[in-house]
Short mmCIF file of C-alpha atoms and ligand atoms in Angstrom, two decimals:
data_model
loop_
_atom_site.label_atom_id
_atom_site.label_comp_id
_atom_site.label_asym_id
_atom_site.label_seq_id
_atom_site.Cartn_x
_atom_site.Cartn_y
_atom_site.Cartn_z
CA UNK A 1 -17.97 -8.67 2.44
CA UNK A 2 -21.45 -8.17 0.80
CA UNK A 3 -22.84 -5.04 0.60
CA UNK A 4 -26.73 -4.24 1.54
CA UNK A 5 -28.00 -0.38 0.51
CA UNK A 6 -30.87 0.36 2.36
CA UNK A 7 -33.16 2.88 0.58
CA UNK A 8 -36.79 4.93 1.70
CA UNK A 9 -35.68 3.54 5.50
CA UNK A 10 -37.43 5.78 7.13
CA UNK A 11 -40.66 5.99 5.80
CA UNK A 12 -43.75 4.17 7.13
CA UNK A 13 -42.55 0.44 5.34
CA UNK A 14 -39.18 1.08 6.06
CA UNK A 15 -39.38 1.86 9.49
CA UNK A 16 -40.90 -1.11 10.06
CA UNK A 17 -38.71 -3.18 7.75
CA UNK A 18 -36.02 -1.80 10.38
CA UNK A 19 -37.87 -2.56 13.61
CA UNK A 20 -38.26 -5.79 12.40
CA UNK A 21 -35.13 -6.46 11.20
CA UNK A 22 -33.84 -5.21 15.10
CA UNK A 23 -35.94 -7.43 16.28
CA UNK A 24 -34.44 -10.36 14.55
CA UNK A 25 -31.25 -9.75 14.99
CA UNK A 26 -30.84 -9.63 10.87
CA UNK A 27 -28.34 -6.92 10.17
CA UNK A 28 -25.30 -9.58 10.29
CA UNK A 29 -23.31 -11.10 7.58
CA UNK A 30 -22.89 -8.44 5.87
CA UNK A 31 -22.22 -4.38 5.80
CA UNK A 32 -25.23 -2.08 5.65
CA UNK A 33 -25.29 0.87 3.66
CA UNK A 34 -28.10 3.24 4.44
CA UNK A 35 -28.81 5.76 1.72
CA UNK A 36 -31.46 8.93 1.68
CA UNK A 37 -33.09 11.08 -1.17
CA UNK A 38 -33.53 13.86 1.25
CA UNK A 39 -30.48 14.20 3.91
CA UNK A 40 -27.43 13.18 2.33
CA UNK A 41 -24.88 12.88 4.86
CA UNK A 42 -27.10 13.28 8.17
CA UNK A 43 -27.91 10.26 10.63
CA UNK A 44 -28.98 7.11 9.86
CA UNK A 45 -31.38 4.55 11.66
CA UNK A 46 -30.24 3.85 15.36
CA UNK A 47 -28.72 0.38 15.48
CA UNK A 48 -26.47 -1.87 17.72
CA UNK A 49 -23.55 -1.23 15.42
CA UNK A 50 -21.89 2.22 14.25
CA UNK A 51 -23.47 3.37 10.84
CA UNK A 52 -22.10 5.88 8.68
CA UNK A 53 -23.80 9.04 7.51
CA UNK A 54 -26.48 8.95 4.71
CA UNK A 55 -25.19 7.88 1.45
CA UNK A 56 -26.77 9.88 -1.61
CA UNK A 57 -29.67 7.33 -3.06
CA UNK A 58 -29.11 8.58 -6.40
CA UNK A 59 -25.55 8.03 -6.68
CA UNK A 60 -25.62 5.89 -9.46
CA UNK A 61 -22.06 4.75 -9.34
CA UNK A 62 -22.00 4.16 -5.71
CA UNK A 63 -25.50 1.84 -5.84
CA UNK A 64 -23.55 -0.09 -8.82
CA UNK A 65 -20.61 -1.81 -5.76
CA UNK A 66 -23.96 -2.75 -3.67
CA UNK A 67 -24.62 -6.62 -3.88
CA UNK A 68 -27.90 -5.94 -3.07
CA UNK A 69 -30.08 -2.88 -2.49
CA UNK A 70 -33.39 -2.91 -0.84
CA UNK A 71 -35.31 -0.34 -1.18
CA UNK A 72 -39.07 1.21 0.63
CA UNK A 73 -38.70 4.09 -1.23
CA UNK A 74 -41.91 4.26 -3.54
CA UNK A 75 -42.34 4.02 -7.72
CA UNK A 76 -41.07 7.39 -8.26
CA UNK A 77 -37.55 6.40 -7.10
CA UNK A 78 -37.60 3.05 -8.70
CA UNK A 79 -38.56 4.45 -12.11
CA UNK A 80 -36.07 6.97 -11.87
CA UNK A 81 -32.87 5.03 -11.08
CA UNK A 82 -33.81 0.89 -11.52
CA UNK A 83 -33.78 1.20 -15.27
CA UNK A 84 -30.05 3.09 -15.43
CA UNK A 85 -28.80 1.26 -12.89
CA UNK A 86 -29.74 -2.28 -15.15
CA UNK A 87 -28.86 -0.07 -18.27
CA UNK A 88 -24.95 0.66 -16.94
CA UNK A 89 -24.55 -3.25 -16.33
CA UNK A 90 -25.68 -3.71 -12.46
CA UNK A 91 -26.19 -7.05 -11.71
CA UNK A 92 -27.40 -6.87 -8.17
CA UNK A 93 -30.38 -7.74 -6.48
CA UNK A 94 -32.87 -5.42 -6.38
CA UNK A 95 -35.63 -5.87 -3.45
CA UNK A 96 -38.33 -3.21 -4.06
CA UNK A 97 -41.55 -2.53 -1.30
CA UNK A 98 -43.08 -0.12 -4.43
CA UNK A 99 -45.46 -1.63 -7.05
CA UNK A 100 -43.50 -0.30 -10.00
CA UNK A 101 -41.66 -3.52 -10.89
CA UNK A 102 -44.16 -6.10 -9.87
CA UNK A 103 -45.43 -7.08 -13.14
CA UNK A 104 -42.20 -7.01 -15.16
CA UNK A 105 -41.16 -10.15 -17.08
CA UNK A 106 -37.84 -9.50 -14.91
CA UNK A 107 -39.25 -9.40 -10.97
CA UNK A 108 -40.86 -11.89 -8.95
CA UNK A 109 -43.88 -10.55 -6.54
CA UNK A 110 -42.48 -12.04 -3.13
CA UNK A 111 -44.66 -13.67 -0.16
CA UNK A 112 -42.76 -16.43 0.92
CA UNK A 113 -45.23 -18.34 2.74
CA UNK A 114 -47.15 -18.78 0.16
CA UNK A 115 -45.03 -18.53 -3.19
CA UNK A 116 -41.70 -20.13 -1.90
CA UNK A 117 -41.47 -22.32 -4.91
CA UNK A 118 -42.11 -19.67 -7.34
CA UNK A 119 -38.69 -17.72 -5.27
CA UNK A 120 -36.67 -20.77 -5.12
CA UNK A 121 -37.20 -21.65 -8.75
CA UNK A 122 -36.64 -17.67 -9.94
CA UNK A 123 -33.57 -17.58 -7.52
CA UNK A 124 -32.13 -20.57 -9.58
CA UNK A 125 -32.67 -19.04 -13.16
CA UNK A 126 -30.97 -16.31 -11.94
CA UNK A 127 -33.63 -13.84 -11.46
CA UNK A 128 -32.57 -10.75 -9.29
CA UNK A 129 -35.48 -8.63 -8.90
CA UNK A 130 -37.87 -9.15 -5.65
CA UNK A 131 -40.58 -6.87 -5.01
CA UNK A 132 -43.16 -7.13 -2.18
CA UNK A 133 -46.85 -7.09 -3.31
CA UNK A 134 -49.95 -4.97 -3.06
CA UNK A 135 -50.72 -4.84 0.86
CA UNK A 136 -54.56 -6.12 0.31
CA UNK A 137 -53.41 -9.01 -2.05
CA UNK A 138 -50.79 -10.22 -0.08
CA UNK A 139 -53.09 -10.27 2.79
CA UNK A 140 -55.68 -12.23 1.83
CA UNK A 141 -53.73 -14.61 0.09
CA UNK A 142 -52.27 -14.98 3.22
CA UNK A 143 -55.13 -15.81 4.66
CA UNK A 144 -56.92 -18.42 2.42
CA UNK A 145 -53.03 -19.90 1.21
CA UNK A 146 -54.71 -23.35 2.19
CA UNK A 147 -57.55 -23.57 -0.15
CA UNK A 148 -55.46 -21.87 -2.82
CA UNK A 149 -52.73 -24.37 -2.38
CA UNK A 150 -55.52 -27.12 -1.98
CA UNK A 151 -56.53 -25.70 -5.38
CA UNK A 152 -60.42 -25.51 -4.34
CA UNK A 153 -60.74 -22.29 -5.11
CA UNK A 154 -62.18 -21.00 -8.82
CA UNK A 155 -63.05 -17.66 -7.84
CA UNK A 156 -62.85 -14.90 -5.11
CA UNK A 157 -64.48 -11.29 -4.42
CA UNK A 158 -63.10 -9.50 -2.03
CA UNK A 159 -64.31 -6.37 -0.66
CA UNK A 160 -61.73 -4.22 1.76
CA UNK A 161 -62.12 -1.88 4.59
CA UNK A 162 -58.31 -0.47 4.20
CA UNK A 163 -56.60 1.89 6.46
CA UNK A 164 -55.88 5.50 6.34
CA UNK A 165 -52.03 4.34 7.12
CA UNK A 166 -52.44 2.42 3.44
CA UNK A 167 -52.61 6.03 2.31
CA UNK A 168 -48.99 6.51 3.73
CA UNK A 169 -47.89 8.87 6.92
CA UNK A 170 -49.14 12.41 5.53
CA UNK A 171 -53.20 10.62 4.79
CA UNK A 172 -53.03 9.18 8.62
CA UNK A 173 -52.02 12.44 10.20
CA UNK A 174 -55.00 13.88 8.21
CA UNK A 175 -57.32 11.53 9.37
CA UNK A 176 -56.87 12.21 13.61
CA UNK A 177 -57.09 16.06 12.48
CA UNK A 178 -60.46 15.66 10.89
CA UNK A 179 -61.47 13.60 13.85
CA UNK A 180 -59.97 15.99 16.23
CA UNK A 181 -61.69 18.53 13.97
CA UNK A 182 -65.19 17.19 14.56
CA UNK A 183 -65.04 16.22 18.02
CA UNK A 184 -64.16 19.93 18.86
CA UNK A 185 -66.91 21.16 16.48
CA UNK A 186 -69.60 19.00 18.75
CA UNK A 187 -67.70 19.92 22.09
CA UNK A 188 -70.59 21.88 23.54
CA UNK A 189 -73.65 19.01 22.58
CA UNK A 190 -71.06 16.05 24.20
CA UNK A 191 -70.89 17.62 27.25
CA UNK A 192 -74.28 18.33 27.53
CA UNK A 193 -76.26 15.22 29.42
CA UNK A 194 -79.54 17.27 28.31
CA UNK A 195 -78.61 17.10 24.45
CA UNK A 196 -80.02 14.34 21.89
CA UNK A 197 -77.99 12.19 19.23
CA UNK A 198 -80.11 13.80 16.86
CA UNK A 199 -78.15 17.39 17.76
CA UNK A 200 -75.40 15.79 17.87
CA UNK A 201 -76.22 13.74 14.34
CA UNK A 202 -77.28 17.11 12.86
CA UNK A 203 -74.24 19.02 14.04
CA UNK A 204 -71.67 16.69 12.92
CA UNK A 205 -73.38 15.88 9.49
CA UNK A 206 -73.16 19.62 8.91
CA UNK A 207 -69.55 19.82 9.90
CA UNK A 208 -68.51 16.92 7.49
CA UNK A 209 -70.22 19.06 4.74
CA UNK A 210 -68.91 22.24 5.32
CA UNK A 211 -65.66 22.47 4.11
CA UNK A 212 -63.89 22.89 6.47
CA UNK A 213 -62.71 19.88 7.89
CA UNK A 214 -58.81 19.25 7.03
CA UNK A 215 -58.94 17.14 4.04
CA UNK A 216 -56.24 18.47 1.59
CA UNK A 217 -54.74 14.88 0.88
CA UNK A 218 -57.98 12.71 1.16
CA UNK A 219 -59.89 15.27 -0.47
CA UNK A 220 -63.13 14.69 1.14
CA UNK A 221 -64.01 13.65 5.03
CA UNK A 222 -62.65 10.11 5.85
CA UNK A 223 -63.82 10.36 9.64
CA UNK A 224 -67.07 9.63 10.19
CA UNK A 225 -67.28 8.30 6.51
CA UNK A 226 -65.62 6.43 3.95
CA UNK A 227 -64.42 6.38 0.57
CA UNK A 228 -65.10 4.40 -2.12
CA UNK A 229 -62.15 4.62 -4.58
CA UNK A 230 -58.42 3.80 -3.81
CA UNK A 231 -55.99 4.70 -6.44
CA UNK A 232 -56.77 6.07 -9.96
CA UNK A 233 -59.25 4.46 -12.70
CA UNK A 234 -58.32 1.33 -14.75
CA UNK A 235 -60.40 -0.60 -17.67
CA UNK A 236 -63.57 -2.23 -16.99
CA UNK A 237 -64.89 0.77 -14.43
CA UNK A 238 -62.43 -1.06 -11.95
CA UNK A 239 -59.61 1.12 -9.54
CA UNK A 240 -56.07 0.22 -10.28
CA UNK A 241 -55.90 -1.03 -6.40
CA UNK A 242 -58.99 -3.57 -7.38
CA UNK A 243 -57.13 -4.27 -10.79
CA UNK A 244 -54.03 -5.62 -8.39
CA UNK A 245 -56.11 -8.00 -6.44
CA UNK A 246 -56.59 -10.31 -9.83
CA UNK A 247 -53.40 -9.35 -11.34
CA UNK A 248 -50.83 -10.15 -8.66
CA UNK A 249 -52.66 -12.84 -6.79
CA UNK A 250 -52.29 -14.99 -10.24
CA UNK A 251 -48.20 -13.76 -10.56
CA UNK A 252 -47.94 -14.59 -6.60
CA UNK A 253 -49.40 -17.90 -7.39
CA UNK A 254 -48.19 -18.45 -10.41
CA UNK A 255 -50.95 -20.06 -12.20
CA UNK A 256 -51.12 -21.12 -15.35
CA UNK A 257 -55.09 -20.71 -15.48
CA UNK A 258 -55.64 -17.20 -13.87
CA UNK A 259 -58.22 -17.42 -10.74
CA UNK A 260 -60.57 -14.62 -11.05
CA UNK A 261 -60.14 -12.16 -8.08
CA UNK A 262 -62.31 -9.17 -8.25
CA UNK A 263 -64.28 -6.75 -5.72
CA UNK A 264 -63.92 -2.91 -4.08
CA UNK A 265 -61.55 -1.83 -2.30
CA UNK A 266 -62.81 1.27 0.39
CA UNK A 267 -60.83 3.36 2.93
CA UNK A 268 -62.31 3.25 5.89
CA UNK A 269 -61.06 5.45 8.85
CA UNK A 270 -59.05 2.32 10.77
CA UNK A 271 -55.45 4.13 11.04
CA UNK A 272 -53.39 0.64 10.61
CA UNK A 273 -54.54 -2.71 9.14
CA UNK A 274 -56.54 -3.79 6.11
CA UNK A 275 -59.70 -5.93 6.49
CA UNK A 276 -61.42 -7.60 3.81
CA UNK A 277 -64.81 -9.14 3.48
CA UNK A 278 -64.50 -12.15 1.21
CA UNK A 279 -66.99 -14.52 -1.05
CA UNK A 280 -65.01 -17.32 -2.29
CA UNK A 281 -66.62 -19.74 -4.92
CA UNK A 282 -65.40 -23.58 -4.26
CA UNK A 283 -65.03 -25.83 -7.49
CA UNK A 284 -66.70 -28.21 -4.62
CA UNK A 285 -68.61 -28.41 -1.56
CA UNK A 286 -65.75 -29.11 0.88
CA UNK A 287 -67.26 -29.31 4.23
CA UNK A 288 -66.76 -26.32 6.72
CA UNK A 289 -64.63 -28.42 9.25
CA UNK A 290 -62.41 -29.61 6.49
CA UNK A 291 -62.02 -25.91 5.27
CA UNK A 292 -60.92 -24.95 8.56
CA UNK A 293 -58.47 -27.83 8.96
CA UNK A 294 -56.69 -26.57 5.26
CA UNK A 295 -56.50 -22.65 6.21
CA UNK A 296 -55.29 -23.30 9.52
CA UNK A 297 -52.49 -25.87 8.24
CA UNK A 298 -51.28 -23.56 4.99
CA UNK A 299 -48.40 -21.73 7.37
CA UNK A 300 -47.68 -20.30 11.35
CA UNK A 301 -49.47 -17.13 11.29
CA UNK A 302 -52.87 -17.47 9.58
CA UNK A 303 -55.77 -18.44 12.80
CA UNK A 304 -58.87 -19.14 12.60
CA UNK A 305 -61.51 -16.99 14.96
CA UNK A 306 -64.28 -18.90 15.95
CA UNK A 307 -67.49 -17.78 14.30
CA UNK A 308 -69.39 -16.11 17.27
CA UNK A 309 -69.72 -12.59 18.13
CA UNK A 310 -67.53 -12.68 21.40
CA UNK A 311 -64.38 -14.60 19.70
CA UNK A 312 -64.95 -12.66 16.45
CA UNK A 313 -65.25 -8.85 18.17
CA UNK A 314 -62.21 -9.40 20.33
CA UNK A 315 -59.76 -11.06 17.68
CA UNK A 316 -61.31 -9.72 14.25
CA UNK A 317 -60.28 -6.31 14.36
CA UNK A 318 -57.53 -4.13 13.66
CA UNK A 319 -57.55 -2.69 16.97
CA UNK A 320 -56.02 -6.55 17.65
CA UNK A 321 -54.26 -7.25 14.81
CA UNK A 322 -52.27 -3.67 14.63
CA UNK A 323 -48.39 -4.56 14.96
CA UNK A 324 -48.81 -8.15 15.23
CA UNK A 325 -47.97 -11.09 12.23
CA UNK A 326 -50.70 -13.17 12.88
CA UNK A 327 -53.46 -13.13 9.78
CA UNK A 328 -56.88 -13.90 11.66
CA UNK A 329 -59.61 -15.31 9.59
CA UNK A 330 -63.37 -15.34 11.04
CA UNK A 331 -66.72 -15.23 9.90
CA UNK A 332 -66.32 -18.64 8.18
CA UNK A 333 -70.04 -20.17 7.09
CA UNK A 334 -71.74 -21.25 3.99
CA UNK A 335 -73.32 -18.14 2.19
CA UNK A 336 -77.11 -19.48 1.81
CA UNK A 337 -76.36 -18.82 -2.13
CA UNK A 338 -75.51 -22.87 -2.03
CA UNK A 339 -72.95 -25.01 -0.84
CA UNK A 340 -69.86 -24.01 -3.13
CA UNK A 341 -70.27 -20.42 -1.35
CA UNK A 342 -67.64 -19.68 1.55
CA UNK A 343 -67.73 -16.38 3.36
CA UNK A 344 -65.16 -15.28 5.48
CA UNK A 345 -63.58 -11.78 7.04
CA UNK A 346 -59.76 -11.63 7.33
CA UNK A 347 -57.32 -8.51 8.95
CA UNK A 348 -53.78 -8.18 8.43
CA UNK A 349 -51.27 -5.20 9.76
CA UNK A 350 -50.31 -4.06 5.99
CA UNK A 351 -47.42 -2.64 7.22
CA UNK A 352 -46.12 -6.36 8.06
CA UNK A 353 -47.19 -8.68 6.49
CA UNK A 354 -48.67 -6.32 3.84
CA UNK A 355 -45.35 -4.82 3.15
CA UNK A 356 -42.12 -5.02 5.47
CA UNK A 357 -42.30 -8.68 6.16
CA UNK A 358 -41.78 -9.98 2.85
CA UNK A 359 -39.32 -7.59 2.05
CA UNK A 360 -37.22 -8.54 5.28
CA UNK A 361 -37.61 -12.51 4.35
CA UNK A 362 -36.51 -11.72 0.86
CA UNK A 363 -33.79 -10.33 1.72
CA UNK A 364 -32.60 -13.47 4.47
CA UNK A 365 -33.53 -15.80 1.59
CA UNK A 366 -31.05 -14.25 -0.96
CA UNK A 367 -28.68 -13.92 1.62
CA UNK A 368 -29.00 -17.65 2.56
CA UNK A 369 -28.90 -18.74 -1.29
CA UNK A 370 -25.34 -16.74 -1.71
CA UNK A 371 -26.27 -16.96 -6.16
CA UNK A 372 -24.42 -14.32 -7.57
CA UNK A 373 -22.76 -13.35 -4.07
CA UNK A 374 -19.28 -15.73 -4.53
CA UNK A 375 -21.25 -18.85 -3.11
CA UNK A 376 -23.25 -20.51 -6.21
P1 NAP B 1 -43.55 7.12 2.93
O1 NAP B 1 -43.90 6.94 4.37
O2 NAP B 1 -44.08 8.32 2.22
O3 NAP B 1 -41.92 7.11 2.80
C1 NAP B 1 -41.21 7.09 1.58
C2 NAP B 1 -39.97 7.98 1.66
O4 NAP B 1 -40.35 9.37 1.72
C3 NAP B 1 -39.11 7.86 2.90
O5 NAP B 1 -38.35 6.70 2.89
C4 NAP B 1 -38.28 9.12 2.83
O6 NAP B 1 -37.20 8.96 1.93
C5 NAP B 1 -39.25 10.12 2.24
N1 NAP B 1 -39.77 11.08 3.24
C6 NAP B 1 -39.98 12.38 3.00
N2 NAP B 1 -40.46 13.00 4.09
C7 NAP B 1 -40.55 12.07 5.06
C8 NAP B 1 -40.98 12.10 6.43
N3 NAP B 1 -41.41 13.24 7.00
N4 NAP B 1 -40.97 10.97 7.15
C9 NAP B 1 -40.54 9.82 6.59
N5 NAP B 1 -40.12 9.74 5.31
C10 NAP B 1 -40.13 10.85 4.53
O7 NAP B 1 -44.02 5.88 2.05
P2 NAP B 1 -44.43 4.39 2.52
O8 NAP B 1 -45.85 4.37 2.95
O9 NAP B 1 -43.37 3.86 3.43
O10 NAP B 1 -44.37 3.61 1.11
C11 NAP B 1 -43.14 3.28 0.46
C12 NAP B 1 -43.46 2.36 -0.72
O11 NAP B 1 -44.06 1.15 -0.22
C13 NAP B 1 -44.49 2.96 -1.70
O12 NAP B 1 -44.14 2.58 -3.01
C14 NAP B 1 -45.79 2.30 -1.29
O13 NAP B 1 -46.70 2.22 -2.36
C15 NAP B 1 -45.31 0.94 -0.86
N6 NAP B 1 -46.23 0.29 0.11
C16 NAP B 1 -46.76 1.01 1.16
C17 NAP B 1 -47.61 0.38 2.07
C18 NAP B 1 -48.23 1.12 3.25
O14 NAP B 1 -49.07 0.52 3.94
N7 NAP B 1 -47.86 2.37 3.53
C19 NAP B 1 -47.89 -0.98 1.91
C20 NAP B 1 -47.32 -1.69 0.84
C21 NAP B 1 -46.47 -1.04 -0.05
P3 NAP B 1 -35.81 9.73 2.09
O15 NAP B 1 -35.21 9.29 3.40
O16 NAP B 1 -35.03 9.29 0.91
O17 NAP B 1 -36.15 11.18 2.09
#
């Protein structure tokens, strides 16, 4: 029977990878392994079906009899054991939700929606490393897949409003302190009907500057702010996490001319679900209805939100979009720049679709393609 390790299951992707994968009934066909860093030998996720005690995740020689081995573990732990693992003669596939692999010559970036053709055609050259993109990137290229697959597209700056989740569990807990933090702080001035915002302004403003507000992993407030800078610095005065959005959207795609994708990425105190602001530059001036009619045909899950503030307040937020698949785009109008200039705003759950979604779909499309498992 083939063998699935599961790896970094119960962090923030993985726990969802697992939900999901409940949900869908997926965890048939094969026997599931589920491995830890941290707790070798204690409990493992609670399924319908009996699983054994934590298996060591850097057991080198027990990875080696997976078939596959999926893993939401983070770059640290791919660094550390992909490369030995290869080295000793592994031939597995390796399905990875951590950006360590995704630009090797060796790995396809996965979002099958979108790339499909890109999969099937790695899956029959034998490639057998899948790794889930960047959450923004694979967000808004779900989102505009039409015009990118209607190939109308020659450039694209996006700007994000990203979640303190994004950050991973430790930066969201951080986030409801400092808020819980502030709120105390103005306790007295909020339950005073006499007081004025501007005490309450003042007060706050002071708070966020003192110090004191919990902030040991974001460094500085979030709450009541944001912050400019995701990730560490790259070339050309860009972030690494802005650096991704040109970088993988072009491997995703596949194109043999790379579309320029540029813009700044910001945290913003949302606790699940990235948004993103974009400016798209058409190599024509497709009408508005017609550019409606191609996003809303690329796959199931993209929608289009009417552009008006009741439609756009109700179903373009992550307050909506948090746990669900759909990809809502809104805001849709000709910038007054000219005609080739589309705006749009777009949220995604980047725990789903961002992350755990591809990496579940990956995993039933190697599965269904049996290469390398005895069925080729
Ligand atoms: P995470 O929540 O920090 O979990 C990663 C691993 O940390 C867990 O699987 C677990 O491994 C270990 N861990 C230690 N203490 C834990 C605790 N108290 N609760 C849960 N797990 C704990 O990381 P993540 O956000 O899932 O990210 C995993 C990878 O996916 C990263 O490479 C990240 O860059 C990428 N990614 C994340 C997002 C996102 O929105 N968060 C989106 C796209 C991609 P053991 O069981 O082995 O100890």
């Amino acid at each position: 029977m083939i063998k699935v390790g599961f790896v970094g299951w119960r962090g923030m992707v993985g726990s969802v990878l697992m939900e999901r994968m409940k949900e869908e009934k997926d965890f048939k066909g094969y026997e599931s392994l589920f491995f830890s860093t941290s707790n070798v030998g204690g409990e493992g996720p609670e399924l319908d079906f009996p699983v054994p005690p934590l298996q060591d995740a850097n057991d080198l020689n027990l990875l080696s009899k997976m078939d596959i081995i999926v893993t939401c573990q983070g770059g640290d732990y791919t660094n550390g054991i992909y490369p030995d693992l290869r080295k000793e003669g592994w031939s597995g596939y390796w399905i990875d939700a951590a950006s360590a692999l995704r630009m090797s010559d060796e790995s396809v970036i996965v979002l099958d929606p979108v790339n499909r053709k890109v999969i099937n055609k790695a899956l029959k050259t034998g490639i057998k490393t899948y790794v889930g993109g960047n959450c923004t990137v694979s967000l808004m290229l779900m989102a505009l897949a039409g015009l990118f697959k209607a190939k109308v597209i020659e450039w694209v700056s996006s700007m994000t409003y990203q979640a303190a989740s994004g950050a991973g569990a430790k930066n969201m807990q951080e986030l409801i302190r400092q808020m819980f933090h502030l709120t105390n702080s103005a306790k007295d001035i909020i339950n005073n009907p006499a007081s004025t915002a501007l005490e309450l302004d003042s007060r706050i403003t002071d708070e966020l500057r003192s110090g004191r507000l919990p902030a040991e992993n974001f460094g500085v407030p979030l709450a009541a702010s944001l912050i400019p800078w995701i990730d560490k610095a790259v070339a050309n005065g860009q972030t690494r996490e802005e650096w991704k959005g040109g970088a993988e959207a072009n491997k995703i795609l596949g194109t043999k001319t790379p579309i320029p994708v540029d813009g700044i990425c910001v945290r913003v105190s949302a606790m699940r679900c990235h948004s993103q602001g974009l400016t798209v530059k058409l190599k024509k001036d497709v009408p508005l209805d017609e550019i409606q009619a191609i996003l809303s045909s690329a796959h199931e899950w993209v929608k289009i939100v009417p552009n008006n503030k009741e439609d756009t307040i109700r179903d373009l937020t992550p307050v909506t979009v948090s746990g669900k698949l759909i990809v809502p785009i809104g805001r849709l109008h000709k910038m007054t720049l000219g005609p080739k200039f589309l705006t749009a705003f777009t949220v995604g759950d980047q725990l789903l679709w961002g992350a755990a979604e591809p990496i579940r779909r990956i995993l039933k499309i190697v599965l269904e393609s049996g290469k390398g498992m005895g069925k080729d």
